[in-house]
C-alpha positions as MATLAB code, in Angstrom:
seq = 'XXXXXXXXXXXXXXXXXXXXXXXXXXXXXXXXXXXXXXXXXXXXXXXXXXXXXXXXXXXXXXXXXXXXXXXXXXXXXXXXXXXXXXXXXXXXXXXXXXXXXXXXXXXXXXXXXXXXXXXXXXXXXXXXXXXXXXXXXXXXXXXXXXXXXXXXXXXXXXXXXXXXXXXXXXXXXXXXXXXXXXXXXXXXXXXXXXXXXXXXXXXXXXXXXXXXXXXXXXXXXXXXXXXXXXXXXXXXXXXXXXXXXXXXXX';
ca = [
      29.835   54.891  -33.246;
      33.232   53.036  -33.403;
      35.782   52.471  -36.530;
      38.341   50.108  -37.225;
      41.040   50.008  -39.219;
      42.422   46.610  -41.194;
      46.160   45.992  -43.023;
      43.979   44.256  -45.570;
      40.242   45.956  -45.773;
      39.970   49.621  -45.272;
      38.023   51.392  -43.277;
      35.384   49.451  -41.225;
      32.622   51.612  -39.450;
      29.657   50.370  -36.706;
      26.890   52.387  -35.577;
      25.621   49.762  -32.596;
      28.834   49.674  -29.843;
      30.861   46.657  -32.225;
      27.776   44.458  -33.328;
      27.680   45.115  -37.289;
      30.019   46.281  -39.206;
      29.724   47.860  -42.488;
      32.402   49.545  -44.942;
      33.187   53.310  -44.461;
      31.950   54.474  -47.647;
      34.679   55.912  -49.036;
      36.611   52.830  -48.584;
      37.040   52.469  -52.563;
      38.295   56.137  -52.797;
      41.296   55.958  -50.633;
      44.597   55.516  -52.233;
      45.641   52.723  -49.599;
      43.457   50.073  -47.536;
      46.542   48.811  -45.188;
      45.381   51.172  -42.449;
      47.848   50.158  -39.440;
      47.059   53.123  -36.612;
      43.764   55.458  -35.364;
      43.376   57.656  -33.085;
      41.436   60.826  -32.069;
      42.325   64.381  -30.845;
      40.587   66.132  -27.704;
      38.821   68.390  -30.301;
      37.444   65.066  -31.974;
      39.067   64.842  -34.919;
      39.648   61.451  -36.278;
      43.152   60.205  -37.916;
      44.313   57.194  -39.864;
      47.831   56.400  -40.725;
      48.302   53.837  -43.700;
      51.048   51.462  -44.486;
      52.123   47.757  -43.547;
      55.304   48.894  -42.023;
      55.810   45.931  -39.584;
      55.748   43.551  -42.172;
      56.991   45.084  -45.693;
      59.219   47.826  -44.505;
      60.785   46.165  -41.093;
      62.056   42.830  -43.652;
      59.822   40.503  -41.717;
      58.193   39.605  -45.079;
      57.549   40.066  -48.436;
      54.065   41.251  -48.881;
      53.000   44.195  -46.887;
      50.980   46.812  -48.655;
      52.869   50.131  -48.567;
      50.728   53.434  -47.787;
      49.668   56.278  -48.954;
      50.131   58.521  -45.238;
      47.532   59.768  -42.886;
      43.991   60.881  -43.086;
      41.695   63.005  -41.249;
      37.993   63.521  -40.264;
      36.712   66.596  -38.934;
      33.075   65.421  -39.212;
      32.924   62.567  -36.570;
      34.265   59.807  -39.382;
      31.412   61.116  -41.799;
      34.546   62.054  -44.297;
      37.742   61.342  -44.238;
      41.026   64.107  -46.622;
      44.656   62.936  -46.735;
      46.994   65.406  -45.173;
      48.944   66.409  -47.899;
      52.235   66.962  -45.969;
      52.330   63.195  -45.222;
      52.108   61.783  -48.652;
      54.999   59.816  -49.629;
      56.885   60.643  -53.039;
      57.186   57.129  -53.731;
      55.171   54.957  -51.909;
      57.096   52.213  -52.818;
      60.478   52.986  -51.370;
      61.069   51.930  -47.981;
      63.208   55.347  -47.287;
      60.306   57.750  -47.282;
      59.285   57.354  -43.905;
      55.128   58.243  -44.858;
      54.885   55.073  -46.688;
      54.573   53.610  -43.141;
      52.564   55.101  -40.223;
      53.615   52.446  -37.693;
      51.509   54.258  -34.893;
      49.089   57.345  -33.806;
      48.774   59.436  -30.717;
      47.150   63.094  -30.091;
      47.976   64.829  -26.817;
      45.083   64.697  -25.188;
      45.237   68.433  -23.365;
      47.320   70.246  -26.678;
      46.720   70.802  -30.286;
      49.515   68.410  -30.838;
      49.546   64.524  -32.908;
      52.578   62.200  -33.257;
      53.093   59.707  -35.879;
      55.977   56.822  -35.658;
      57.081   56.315  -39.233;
      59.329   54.421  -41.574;
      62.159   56.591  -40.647;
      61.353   58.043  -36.833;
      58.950   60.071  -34.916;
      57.427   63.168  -36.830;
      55.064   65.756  -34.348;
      52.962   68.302  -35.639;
      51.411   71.296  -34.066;
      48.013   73.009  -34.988;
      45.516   75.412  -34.270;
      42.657   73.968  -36.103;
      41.588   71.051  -38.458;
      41.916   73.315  -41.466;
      45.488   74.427  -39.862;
      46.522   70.833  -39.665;
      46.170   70.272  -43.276;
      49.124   72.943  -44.152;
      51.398   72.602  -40.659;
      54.863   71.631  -40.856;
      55.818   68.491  -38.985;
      58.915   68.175  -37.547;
      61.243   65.460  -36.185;
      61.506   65.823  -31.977;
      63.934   63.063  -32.208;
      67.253   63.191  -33.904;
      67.175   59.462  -35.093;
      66.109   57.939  -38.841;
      65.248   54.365  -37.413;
      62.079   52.527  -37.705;
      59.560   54.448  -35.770;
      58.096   51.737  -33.851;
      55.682   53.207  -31.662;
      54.029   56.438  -29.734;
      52.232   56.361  -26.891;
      51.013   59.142  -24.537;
      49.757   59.040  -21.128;
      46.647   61.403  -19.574;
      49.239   63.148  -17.760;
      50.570   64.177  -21.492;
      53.960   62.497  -21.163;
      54.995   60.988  -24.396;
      56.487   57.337  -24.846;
      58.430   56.437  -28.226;
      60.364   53.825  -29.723;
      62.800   54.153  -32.620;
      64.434   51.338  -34.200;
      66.031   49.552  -30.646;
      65.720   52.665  -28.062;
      63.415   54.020  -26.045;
      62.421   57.525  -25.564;
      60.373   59.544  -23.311;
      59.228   63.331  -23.494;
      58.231   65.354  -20.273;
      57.845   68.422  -22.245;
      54.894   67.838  -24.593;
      57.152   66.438  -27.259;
      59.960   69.637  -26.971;
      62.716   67.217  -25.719;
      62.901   63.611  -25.654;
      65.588   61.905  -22.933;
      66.935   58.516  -24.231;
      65.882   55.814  -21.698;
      66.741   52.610  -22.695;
      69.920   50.621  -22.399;
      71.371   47.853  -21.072;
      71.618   47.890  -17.136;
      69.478   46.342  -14.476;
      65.985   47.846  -14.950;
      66.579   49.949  -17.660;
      64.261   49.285  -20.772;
      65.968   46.967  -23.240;
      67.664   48.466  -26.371;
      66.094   45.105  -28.307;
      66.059   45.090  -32.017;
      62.733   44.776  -34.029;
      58.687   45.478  -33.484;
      58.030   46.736  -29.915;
      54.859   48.235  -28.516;
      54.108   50.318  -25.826;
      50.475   50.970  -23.473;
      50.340   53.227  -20.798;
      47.106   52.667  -17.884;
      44.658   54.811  -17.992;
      44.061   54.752  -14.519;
      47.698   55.209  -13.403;
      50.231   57.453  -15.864;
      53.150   55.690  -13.401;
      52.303   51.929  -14.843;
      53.142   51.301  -18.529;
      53.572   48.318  -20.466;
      56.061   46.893  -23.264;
      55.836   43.794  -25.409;
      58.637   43.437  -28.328;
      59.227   40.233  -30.483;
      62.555   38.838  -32.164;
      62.892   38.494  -36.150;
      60.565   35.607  -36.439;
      57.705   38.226  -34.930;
      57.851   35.270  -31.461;
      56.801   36.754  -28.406;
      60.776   38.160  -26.679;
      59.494   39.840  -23.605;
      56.906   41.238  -21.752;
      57.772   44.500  -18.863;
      56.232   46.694  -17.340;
      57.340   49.964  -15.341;
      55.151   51.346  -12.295;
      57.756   54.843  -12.355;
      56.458   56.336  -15.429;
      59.800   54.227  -17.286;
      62.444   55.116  -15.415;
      62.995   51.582  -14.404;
      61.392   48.123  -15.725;
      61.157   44.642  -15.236;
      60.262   41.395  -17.272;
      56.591   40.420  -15.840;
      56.574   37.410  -19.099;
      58.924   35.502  -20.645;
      59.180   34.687  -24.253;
      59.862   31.619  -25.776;
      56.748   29.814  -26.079;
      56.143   27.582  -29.370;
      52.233   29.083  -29.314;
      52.393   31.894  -27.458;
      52.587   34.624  -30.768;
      50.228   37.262  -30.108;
      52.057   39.580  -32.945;
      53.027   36.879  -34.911;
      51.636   36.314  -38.514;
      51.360   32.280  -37.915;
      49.929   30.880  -35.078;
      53.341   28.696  -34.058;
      56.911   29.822  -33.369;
];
């Protein structure tokens, strides 16, 4: 069973490892189709964030589809509730941060889910699916920039990026240490979409792409020290090169 998520179409299920695909069926009941992040908790819950955050809310265009915040199955993707804590007051508006769920990660050893939003990183801890619904989220990092992206390694270290810095978390998400800046092998403080992969073989070896304001490939780095240091392993530049560009041409 796999399920995929589109800016455009909903809520896309399979049932044969990736060979059909058929509409979740409650596609037409969700308030918001641009799903942008999934990801799944180690007690199996399922979560969607919604919103087109890269390209309405960042100013790299003109017709992203704004969201409605995130969504949850406890049944195995059977049926998906929105969390009400996440829904923004005006969808609309660029300033409430739930409009756009830029990215999704659950811890995978504590009751614990991130979400990098319109305006930062929001965590939330729970005892239960039910519990989730009700919990307070909170804001582990004292910043109100784009919320770019959340990773987190097996070894439950936590990777963010808000608006042009970097962040890591050694604590399950209780303090974040500002690692990016602008000295040799230090992870760039670069302006606009960034993304960030960590192996799953090795916690120590993580991965960083980020483009400029045309959404052309900048750099690619990579750090084999769990980011304490990095270095460029591709160069950007390339006319046809765009892998998170919406054209295929720079």
């Amino acid at each position: 069973y796999m399920i995929a998520g589109s800016v455009s179409g909903g809520l896309w299920v399979s049932n044969d490892a990736g060979s059909n695909w058929s509409e979740h069926p409650q596609n037409q009941d969700f308030e918001a189709l641009a799903i942008n992040s999934v990801t799944q908790d180690k007690n199996g819950n399922i979560f969607f964030g919604t919103g087109e955050g890269f390209y309405f809310f960042s100013g790299q265009g003109s017709a992203g589809i704004p969201g409605e915040g995130i969504y949850m199955s406890s049944d195995n993707g059977a049926t998906f509730e929105l969390l009400p804590n996440t829904k923004p007051s005006d969808p609309n508006n660029a300033a409430d941060g739930w409009a756009a769920v830029n990215s999704l990660a659950a811890h995978p050893t504590q009751n614990i889910l991130y979400a990098a939003i319109g305006n930062g990183i929001r965590q939330v801890n729970y005892t239960s699916a039910s519990d989730i619904l009700t919990a307070e989220w909170t804001a582990p990092i004292n910043s109100s920039g784009e919320g770019y992206e959340i990773a987190i390694g097996a070894n439950g270290v936590v990777h963010a990026v808000v608006s042009s810095q970097y962040y890591r978390s050694d604590s399950n998400g209780a303090n974040f240490e500002l690692k990016s800046g602008n000295g040799i092998g230090q992870f760039p403080a670069a302006s606009n979409r960034k993304r960030i992969a960590v192996s799953p073989t090795n916690n120590d070896y993580i991965y960083a792409v980020n483009v400029d304001g045309s959404e052309c490939l900048r750099w690619v780095i990579r750090s084999t020290d769990g980011g304490d240091t990095w270095e460029e392993i591709g160069a950007g530049g390339s006319d046809f090169f765009a892998p998170l560009s919406n054209s295929a041409q720079c």
